[in-house]
C-alpha atoms as a PDB file:
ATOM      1  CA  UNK A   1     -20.187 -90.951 -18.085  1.00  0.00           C
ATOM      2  CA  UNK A   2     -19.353 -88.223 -15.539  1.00  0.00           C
ATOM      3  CA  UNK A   3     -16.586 -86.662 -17.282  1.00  0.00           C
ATOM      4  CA  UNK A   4     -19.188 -86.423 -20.726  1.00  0.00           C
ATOM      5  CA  UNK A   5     -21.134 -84.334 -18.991  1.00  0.00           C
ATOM      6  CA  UNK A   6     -18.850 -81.126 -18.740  1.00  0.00           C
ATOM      7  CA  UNK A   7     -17.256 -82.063 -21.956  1.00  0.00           C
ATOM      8  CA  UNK A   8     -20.025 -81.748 -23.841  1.00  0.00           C
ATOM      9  CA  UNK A   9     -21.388 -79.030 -22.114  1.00  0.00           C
ATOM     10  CA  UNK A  10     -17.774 -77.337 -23.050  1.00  0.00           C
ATOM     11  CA  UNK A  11     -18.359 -78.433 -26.619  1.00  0.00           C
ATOM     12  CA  UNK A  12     -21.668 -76.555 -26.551  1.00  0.00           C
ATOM     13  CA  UNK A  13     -20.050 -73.157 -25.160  1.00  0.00           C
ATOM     14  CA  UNK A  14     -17.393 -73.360 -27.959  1.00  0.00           C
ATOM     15  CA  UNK A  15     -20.069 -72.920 -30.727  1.00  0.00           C
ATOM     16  CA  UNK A  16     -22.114 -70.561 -28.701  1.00  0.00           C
ATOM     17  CA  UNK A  17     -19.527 -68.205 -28.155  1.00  0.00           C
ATOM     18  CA  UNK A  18     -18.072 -69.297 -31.997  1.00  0.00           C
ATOM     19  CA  UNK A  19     -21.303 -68.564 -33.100  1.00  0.00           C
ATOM     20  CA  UNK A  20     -22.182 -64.683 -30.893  1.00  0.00           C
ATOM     21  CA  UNK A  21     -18.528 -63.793 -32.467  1.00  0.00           C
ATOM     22  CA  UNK A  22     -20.022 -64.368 -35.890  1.00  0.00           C
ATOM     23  CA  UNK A  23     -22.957 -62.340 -35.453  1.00  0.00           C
ATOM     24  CA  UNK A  24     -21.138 -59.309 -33.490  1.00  0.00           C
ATOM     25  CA  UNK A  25     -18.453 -58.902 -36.685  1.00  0.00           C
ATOM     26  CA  UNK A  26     -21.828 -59.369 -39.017  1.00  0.00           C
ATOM     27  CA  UNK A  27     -23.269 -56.498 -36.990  1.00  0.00           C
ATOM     28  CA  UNK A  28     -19.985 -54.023 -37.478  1.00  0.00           C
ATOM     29  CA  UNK A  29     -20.176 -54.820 -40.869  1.00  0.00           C
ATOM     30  CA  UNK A  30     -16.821 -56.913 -40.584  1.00  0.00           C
ATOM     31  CA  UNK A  31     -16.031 -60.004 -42.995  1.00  0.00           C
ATOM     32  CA  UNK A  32     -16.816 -63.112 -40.831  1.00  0.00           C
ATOM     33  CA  UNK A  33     -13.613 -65.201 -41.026  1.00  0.00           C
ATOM     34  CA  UNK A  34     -12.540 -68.024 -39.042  1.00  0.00           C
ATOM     35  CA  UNK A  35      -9.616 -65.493 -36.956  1.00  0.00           C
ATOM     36  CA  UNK A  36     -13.219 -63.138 -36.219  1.00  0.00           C
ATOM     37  CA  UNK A  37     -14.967 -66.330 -34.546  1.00  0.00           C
ATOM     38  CA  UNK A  38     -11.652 -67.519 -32.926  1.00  0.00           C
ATOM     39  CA  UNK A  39     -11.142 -63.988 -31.567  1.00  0.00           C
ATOM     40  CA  UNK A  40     -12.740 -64.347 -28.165  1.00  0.00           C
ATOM     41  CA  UNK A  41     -10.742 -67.915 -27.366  1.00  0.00           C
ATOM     42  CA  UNK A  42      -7.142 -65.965 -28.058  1.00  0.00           C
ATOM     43  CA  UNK A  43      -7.620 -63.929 -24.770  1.00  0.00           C
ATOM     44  CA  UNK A  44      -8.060 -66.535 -22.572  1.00  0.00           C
ATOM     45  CA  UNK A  45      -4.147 -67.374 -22.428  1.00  0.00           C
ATOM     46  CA  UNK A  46      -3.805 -64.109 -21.515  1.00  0.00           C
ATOM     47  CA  UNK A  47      -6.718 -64.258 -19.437  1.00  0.00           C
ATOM     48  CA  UNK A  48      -4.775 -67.013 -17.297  1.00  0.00           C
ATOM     49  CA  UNK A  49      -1.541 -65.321 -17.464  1.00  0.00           C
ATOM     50  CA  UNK A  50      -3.140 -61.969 -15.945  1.00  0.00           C
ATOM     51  CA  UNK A  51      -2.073 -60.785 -12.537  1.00  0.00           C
ATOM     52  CA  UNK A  52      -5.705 -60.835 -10.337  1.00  0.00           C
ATOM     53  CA  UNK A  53      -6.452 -57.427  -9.032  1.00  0.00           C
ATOM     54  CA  UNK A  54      -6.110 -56.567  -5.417  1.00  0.00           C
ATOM     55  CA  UNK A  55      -8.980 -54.169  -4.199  1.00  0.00           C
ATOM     56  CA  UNK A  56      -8.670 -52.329  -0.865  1.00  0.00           C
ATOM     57  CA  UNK A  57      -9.823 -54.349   2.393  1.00  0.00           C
ATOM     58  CA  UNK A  58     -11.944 -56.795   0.177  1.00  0.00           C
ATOM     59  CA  UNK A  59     -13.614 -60.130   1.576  1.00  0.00           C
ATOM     60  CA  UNK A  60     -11.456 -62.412  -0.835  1.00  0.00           C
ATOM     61  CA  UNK A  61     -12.860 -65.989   0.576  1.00  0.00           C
ATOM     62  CA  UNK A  62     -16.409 -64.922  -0.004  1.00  0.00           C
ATOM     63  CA  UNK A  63     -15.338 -63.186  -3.449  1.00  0.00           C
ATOM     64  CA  UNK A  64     -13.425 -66.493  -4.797  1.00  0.00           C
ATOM     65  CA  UNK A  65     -16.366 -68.804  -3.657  1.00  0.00           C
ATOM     66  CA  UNK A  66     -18.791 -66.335  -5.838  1.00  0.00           C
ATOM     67  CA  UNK A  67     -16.878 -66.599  -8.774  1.00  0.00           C
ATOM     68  CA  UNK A  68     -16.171 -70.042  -8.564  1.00  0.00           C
ATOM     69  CA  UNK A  69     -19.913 -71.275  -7.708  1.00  0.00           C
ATOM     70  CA  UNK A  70     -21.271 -69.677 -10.996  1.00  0.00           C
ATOM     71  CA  UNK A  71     -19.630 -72.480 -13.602  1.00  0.00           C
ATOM     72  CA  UNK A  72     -19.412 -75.043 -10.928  1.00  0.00           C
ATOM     73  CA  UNK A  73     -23.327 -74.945 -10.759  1.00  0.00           C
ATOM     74  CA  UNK A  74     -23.955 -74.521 -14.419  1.00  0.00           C
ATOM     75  CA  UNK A  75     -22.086 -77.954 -14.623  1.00  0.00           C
ATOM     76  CA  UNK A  76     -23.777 -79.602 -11.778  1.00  0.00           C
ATOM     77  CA  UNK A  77     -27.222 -78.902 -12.874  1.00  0.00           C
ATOM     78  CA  UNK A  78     -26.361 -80.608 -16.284  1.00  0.00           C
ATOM     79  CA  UNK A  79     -26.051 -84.255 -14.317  1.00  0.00           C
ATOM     80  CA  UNK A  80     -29.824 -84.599 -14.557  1.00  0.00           C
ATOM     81  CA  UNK A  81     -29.914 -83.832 -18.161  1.00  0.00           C
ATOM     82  CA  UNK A  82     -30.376 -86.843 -20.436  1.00  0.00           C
ATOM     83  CA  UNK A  83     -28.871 -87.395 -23.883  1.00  0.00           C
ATOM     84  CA  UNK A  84     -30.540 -89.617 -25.635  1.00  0.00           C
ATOM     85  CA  UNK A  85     -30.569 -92.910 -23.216  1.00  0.00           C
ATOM     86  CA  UNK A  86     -27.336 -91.400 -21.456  1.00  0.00           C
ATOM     87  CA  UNK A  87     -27.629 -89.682 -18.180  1.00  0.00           C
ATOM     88  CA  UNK A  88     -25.234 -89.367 -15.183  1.00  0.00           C
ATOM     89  CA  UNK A  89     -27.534 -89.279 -12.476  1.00  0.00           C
ATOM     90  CA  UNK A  90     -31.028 -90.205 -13.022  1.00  0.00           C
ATOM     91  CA  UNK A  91     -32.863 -88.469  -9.819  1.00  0.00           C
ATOM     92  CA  UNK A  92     -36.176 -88.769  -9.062  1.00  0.00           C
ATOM     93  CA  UNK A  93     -36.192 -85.161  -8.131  1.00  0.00           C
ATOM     94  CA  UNK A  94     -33.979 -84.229 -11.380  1.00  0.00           C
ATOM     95  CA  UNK A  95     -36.331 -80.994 -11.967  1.00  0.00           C
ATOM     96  CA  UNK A  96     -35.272 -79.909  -8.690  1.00  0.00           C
ATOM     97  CA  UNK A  97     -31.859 -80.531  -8.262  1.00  0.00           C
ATOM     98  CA  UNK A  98     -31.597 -78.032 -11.978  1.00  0.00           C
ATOM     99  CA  UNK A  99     -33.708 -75.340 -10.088  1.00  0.00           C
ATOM    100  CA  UNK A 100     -31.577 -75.769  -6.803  1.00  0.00           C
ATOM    101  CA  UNK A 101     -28.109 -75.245  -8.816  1.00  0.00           C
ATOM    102  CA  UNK A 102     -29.571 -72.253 -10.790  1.00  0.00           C
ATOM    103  CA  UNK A 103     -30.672 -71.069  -7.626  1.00  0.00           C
ATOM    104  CA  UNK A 104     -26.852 -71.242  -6.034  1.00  0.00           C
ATOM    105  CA  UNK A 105     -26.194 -68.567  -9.179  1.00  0.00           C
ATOM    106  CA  UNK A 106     -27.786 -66.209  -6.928  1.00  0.00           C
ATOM    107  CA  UNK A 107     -25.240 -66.722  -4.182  1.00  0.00           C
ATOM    108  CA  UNK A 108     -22.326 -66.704  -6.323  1.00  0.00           C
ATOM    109  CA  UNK A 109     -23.366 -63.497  -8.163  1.00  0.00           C
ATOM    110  CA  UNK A 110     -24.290 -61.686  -4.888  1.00  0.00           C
ATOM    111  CA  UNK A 111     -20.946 -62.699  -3.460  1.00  0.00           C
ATOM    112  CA  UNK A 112     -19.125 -61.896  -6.811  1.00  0.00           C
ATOM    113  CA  UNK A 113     -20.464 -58.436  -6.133  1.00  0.00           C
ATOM    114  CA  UNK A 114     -19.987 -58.014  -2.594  1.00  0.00           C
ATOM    115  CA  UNK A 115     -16.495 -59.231  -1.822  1.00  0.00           C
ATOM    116  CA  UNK A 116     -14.554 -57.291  -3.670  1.00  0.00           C
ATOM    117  CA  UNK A 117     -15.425 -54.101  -1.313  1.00  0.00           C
ATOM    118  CA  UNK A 118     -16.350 -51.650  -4.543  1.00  0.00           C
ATOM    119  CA  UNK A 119     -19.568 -49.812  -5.469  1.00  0.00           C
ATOM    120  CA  UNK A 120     -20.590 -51.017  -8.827  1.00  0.00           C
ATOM    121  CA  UNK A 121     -20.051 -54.420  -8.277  1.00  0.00           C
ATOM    122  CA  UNK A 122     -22.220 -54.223  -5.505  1.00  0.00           C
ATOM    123  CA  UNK A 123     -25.320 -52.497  -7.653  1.00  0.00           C
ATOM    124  CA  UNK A 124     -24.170 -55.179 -10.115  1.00  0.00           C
ATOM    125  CA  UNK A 125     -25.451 -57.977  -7.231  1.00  0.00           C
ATOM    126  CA  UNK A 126     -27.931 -56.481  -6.311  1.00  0.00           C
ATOM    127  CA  UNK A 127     -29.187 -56.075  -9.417  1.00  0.00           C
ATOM    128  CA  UNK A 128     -29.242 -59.565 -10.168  1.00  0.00           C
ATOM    129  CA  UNK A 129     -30.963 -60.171  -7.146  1.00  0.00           C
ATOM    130  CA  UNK A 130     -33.834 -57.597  -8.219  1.00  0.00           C
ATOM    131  CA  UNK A 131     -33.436 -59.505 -11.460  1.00  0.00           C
ATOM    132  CA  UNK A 132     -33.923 -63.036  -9.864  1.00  0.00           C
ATOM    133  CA  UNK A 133     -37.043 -61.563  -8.262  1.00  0.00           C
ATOM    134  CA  UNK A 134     -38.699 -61.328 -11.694  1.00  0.00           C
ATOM    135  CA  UNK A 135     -37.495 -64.285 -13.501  1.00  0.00           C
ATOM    136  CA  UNK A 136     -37.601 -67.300 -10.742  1.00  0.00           C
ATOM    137  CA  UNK A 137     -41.590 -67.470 -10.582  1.00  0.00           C
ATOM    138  CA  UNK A 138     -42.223 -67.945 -14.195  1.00  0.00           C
ATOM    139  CA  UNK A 139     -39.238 -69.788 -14.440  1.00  0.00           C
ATOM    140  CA  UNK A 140     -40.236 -72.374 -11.848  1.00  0.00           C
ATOM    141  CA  UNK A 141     -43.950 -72.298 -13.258  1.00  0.00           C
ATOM    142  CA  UNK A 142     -42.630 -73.498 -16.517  1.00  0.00           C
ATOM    143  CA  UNK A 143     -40.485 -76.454 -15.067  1.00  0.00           C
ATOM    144  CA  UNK A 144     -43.802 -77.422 -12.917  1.00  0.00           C
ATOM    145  CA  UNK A 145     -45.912 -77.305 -16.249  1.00  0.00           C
ATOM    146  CA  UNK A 146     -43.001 -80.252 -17.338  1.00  0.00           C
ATOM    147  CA  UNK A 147     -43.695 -81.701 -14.036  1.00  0.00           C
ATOM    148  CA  UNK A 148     -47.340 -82.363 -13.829  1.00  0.00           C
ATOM    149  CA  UNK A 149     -47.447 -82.941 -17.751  1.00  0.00           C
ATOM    150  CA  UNK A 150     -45.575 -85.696 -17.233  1.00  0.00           C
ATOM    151  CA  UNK A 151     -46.857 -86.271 -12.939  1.00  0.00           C
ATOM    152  CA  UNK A 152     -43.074 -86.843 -12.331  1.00  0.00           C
ATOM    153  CA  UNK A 153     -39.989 -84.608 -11.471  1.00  0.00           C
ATOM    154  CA  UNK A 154     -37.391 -87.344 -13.362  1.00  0.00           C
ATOM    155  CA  UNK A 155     -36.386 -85.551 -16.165  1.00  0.00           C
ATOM    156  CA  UNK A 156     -35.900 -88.496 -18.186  1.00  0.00           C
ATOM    157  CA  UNK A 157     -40.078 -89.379 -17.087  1.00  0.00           C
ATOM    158  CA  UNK A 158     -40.757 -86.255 -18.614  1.00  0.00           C
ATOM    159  CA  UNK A 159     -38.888 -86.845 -22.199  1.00  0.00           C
ATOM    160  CA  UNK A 160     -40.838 -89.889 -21.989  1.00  0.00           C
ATOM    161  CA  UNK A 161     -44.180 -88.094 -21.623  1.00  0.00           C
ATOM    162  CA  UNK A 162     -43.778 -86.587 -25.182  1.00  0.00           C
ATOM    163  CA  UNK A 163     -43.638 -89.274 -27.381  1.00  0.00           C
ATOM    164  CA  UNK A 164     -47.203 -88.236 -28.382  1.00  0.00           C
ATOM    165  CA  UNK A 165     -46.379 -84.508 -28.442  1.00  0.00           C
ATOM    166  CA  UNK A 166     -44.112 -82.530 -27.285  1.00  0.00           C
ATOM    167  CA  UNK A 167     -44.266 -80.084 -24.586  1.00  0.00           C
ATOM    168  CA  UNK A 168     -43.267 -77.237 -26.280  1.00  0.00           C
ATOM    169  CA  UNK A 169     -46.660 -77.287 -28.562  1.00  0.00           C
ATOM    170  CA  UNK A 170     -49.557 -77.625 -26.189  1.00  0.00           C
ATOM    171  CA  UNK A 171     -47.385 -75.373 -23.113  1.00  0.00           C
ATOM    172  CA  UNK A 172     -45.838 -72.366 -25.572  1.00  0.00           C
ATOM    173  CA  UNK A 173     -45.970 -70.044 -23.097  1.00  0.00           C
ATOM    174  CA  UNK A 174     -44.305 -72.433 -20.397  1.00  0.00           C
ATOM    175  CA  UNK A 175     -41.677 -72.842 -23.023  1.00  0.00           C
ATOM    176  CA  UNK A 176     -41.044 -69.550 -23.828  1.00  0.00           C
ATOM    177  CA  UNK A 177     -41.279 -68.544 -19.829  1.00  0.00           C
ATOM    178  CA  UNK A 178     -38.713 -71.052 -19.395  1.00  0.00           C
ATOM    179  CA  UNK A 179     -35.989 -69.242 -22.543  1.00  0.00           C
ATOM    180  CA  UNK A 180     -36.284 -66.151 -20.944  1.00  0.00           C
ATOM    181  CA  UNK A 181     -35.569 -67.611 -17.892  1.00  0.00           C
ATOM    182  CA  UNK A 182     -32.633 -69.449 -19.640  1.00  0.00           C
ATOM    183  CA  UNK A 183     -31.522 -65.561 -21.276  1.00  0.00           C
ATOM    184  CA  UNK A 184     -31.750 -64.109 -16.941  1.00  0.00           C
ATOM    185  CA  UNK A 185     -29.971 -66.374 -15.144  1.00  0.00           C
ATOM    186  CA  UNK A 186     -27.067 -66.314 -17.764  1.00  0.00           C
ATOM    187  CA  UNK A 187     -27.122 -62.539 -17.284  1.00  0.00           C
ATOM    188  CA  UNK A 188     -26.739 -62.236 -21.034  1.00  0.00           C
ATOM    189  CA  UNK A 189     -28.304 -60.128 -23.857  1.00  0.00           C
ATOM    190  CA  UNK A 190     -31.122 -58.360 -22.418  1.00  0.00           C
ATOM    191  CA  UNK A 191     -30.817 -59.581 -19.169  1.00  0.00           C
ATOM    192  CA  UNK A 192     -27.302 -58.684 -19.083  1.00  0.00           C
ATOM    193  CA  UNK A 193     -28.025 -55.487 -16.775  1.00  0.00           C
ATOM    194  CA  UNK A 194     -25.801 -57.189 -13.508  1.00  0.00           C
ATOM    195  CA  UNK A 195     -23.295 -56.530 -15.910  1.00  0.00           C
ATOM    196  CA  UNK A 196     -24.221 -53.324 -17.606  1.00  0.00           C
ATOM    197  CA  UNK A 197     -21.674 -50.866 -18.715  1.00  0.00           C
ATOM    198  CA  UNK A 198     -23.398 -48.133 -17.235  1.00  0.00           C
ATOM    199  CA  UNK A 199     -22.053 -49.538 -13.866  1.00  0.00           C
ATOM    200  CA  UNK A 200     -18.173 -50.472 -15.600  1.00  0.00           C
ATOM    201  CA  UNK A 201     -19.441 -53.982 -16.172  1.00  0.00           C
ATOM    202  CA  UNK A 202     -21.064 -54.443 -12.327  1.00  0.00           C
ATOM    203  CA  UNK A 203     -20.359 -57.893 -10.872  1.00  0.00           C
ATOM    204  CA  UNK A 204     -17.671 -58.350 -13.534  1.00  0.00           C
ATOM    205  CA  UNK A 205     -16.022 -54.898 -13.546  1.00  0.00           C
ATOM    206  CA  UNK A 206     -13.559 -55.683 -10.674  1.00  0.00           C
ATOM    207  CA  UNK A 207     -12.609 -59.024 -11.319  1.00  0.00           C
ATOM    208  CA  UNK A 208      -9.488 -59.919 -13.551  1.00  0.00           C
ATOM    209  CA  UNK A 209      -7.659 -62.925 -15.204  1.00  0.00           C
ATOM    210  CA  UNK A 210      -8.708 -66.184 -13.738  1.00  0.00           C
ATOM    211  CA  UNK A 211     -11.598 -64.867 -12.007  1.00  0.00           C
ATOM    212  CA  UNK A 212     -13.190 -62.821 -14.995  1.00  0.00           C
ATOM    213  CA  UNK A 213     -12.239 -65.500 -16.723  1.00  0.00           C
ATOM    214  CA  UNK A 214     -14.655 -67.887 -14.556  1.00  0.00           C
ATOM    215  CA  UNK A 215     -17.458 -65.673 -14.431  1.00  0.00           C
ATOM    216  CA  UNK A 216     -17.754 -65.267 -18.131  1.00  0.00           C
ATOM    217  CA  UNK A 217     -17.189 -69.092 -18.387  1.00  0.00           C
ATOM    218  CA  UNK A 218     -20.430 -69.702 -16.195  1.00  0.00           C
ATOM    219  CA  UNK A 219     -22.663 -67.202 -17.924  1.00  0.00           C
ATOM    220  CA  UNK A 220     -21.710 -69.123 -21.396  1.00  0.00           C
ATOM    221  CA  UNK A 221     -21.905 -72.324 -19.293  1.00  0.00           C
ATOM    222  CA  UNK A 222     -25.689 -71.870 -17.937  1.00  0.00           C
ATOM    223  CA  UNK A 223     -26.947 -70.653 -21.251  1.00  0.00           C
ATOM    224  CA  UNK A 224     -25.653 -73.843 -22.824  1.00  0.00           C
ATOM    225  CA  UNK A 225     -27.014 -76.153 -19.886  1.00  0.00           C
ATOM    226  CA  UNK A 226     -30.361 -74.255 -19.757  1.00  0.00           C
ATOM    227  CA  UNK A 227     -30.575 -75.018 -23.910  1.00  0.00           C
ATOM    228  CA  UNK A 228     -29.998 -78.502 -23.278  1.00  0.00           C
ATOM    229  CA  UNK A 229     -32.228 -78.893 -20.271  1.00  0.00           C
ATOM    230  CA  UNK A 230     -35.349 -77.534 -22.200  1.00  0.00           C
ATOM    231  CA  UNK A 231     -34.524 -80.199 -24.937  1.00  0.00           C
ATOM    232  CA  UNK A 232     -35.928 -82.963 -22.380  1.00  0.00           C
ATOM    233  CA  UNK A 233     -38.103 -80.354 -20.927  1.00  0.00           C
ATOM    234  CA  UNK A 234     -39.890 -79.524 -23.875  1.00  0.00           C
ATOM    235  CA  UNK A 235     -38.702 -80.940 -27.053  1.00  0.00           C
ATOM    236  CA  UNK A 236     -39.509 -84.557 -26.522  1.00  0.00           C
ATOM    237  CA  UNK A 237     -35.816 -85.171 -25.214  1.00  0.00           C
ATOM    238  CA  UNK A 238     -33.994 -87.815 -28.094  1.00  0.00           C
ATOM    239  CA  UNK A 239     -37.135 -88.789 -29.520  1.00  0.00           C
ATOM    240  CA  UNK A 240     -37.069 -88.361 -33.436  1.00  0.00           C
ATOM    241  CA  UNK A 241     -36.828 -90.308 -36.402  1.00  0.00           C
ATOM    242  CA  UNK A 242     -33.662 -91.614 -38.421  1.00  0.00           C
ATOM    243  CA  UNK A 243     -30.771 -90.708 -35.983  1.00  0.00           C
ATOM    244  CA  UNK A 244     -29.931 -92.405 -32.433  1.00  0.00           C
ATOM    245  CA  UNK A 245     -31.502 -91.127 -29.183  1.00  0.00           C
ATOM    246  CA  UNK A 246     -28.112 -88.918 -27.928  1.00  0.00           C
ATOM    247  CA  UNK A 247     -27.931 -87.384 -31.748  1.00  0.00           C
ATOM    248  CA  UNK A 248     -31.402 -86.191 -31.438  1.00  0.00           C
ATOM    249  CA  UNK A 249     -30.484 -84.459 -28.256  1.00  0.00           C
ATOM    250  CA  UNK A 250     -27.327 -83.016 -29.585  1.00  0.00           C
ATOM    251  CA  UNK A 251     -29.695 -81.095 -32.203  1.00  0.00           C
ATOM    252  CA  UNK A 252     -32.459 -80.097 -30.609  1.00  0.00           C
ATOM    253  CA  UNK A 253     -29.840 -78.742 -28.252  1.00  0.00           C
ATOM    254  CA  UNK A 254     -27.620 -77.283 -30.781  1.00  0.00           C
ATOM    255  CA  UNK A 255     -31.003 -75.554 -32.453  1.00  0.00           C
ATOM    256  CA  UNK A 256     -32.609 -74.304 -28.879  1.00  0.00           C
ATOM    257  CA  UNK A 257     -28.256 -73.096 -28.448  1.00  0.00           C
ATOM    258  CA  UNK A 258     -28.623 -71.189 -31.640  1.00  0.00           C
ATOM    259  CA  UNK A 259     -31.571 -69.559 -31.251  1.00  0.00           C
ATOM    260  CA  UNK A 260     -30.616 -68.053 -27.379  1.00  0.00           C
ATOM    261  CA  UNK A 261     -27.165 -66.932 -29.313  1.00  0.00           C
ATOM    262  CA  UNK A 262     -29.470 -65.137 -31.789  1.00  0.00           C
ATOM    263  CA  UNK A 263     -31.853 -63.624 -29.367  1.00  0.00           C
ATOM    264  CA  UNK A 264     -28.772 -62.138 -27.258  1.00  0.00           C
ATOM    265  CA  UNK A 265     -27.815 -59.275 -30.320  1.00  0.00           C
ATOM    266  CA  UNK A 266     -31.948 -58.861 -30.908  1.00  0.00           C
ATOM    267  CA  UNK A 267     -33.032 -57.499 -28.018  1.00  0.00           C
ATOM    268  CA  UNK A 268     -31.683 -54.496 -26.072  1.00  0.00           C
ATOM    269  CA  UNK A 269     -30.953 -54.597 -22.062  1.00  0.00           C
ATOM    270  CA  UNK A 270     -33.912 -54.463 -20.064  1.00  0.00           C
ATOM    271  CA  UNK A 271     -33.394 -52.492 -16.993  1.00  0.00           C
ATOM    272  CA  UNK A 272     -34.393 -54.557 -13.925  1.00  0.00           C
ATOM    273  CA  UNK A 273     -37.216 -52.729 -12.072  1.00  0.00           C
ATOM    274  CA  UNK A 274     -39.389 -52.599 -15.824  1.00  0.00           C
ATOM    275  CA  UNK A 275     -38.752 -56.110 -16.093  1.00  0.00           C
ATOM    276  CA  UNK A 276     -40.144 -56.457 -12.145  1.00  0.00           C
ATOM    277  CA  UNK A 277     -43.482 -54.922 -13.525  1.00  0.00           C
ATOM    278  CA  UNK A 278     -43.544 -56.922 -16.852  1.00  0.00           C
ATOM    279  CA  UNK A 279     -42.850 -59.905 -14.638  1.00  0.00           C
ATOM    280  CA  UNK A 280     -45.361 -59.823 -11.719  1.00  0.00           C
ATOM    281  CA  UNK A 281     -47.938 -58.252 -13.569  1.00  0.00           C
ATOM    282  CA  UNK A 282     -47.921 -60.201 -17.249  1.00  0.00           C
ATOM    283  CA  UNK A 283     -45.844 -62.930 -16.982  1.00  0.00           C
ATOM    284  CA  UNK A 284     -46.855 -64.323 -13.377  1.00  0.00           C
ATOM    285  CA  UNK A 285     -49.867 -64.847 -13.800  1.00  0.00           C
ATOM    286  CA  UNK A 286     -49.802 -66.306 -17.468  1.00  0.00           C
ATOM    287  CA  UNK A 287     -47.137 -68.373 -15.719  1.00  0.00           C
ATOM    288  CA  UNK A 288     -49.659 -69.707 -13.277  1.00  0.00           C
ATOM    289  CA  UNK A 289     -52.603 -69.861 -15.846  1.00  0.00           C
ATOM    290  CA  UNK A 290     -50.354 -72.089 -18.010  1.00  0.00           C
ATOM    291  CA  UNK A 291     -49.347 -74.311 -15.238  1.00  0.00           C
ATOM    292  CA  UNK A 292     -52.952 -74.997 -14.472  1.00  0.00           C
ATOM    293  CA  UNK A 293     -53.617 -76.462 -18.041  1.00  0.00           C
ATOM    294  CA  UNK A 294     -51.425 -79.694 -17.872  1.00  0.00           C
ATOM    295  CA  UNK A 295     -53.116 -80.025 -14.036  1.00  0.00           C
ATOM    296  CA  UNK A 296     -56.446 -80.084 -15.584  1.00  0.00           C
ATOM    297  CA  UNK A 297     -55.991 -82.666 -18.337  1.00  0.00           C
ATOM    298  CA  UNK A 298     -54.282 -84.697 -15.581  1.00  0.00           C
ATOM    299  CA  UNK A 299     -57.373 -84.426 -13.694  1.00  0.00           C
ATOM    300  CA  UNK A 300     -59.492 -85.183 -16.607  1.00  0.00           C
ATOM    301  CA  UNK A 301     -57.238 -88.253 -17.807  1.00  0.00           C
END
């Protein structure tokens, strides 16, 4: 069972990225042909044949371990995800352990940024940072909404919890809170500004071959684990009619997948300090409001 876990969590990143090639040659008015959707898998030999590039006096221990924590995290977190009846490690504390290895994305992208020993991939870490600021309280506000919905932080407890309704209908907000959240911690589509080209790609622009290859890997990576983390989250996990409990989660996944892929070309960059604002000042505290709705009828019940 642990080897299914990155595998699928591979297969997932193949359509997603399939499927953001699509839309980009759709958006230059180009014919969407199978060679379009391929396009972005034919430079990854070249990716791994590339030389790495060697920056004055950088910190290359602390640089490799940034680049490298990114995917290795995204993977991780997906251990506590359940598909279907299948899970590779079934933790009481599931919710946290996903939090705790999106969290270590903040290490590796602050490290990606400052080992290299160059300007704009420092901004670029710091503004994920600033970024991380905004996003992690709602974020965690939605995953405690799961929690006390279901008065357990097993993930597979609170698929279980659903079988009446899902999550996603009576905690919208928490569930939208928690895509967004999905969207910033990939550092893709709107909240692609660590990355921005303003700054020659930020915590990206200095990195080369392998390593860029890595880092792009672990944004695609987390915004396929975070689509198949809110499937058991919010979605009622493999519950549905017809099909068996791991093909349920396969297409709630693949759906949730789709959509993220969609929102990415919809909505332009947000710079980080508006988001700040929009964050602390909306979104908190709608955050916090919607937490305290599955609290009450816990209290009530």
């Amino acid at each position: 069972m642990l080897p299914a876990a990155p595998a699928v969590l591979l297969g997932f990143v193949v359509l997603a990225v399939a499927g953001d090639a699509a839309l980009d040659a759709r958006s230059a008015g180009r014919p969407v042909t199978p060679v379009g959707v391929l396009r972005p898998f034919l430079a990854v030999p070249r990716a791994l044949l590339a030389q790495p590039r060697r920056m004055p006096a950088p910190d290359g221990l602390l640089w490799r371990v940034g680049v490298m924590t990114v995917p290795v995290a995204a993977v991780l977190s997906t251990l506590v995800v359940p598909f279907g009846n299948h899970v590779v490690a079934d933790l009481s504390v599931g919710v946290v352990w996903f939090n705790a290895m999106e969290v270590l994305t903040w290490a590796g992208l602050w490290l990606a940024g400052w080992g290299p020993n160059a300007a704009f991939s420092l901004i670029g870490g710091y503004r994920f940072l600033a970024q991380g600021l905004a996003y992690e309280l709602p974020l965690m506000f939605a995953l405690i909404s799961a929690a006390t919905g279901a008065q357990s932080l097993r993930v597979t407890d609170i698929a279980g919890a659903q079988h009446d309704l899902w999550f996603a209908v009576w905690m919208p907000f928490a569930f939208v809170a928690y895509l967004a959240g999905v969207l910033a911690f990939s550092f893709l589509g709107p909240f692609a500004y660590p990355a921005g080209r303003d700054i020659a790609d930020g915590v990206l622009g200095e990195t080369s071959g392998v390593d860029r290859l890595l880092l792009q890997a672990g944004r695609w990576l987390w915004l396929a684990a975070g689509a198949a983390m809110a499937v058991p989250l919010f979605l009622g996990g493999g519950a549905g009619p017809g099909l068996p409990a791991w093909a349920w989660s396969l297409v709630k996944t693949s759906l949730v997948l789709a959509l993220l892929v969609w929102v990415l070309r919809r909505l332009p960059v947000v710079r980080a300090d508006r988001y700040v604002e929009l964050a602390w000042v909306v979104l908190l505290p709608l955050s916090i409001a919607q937490a305290l709705v599955p609290a009450v009828v816990g209290l009530d019940s």
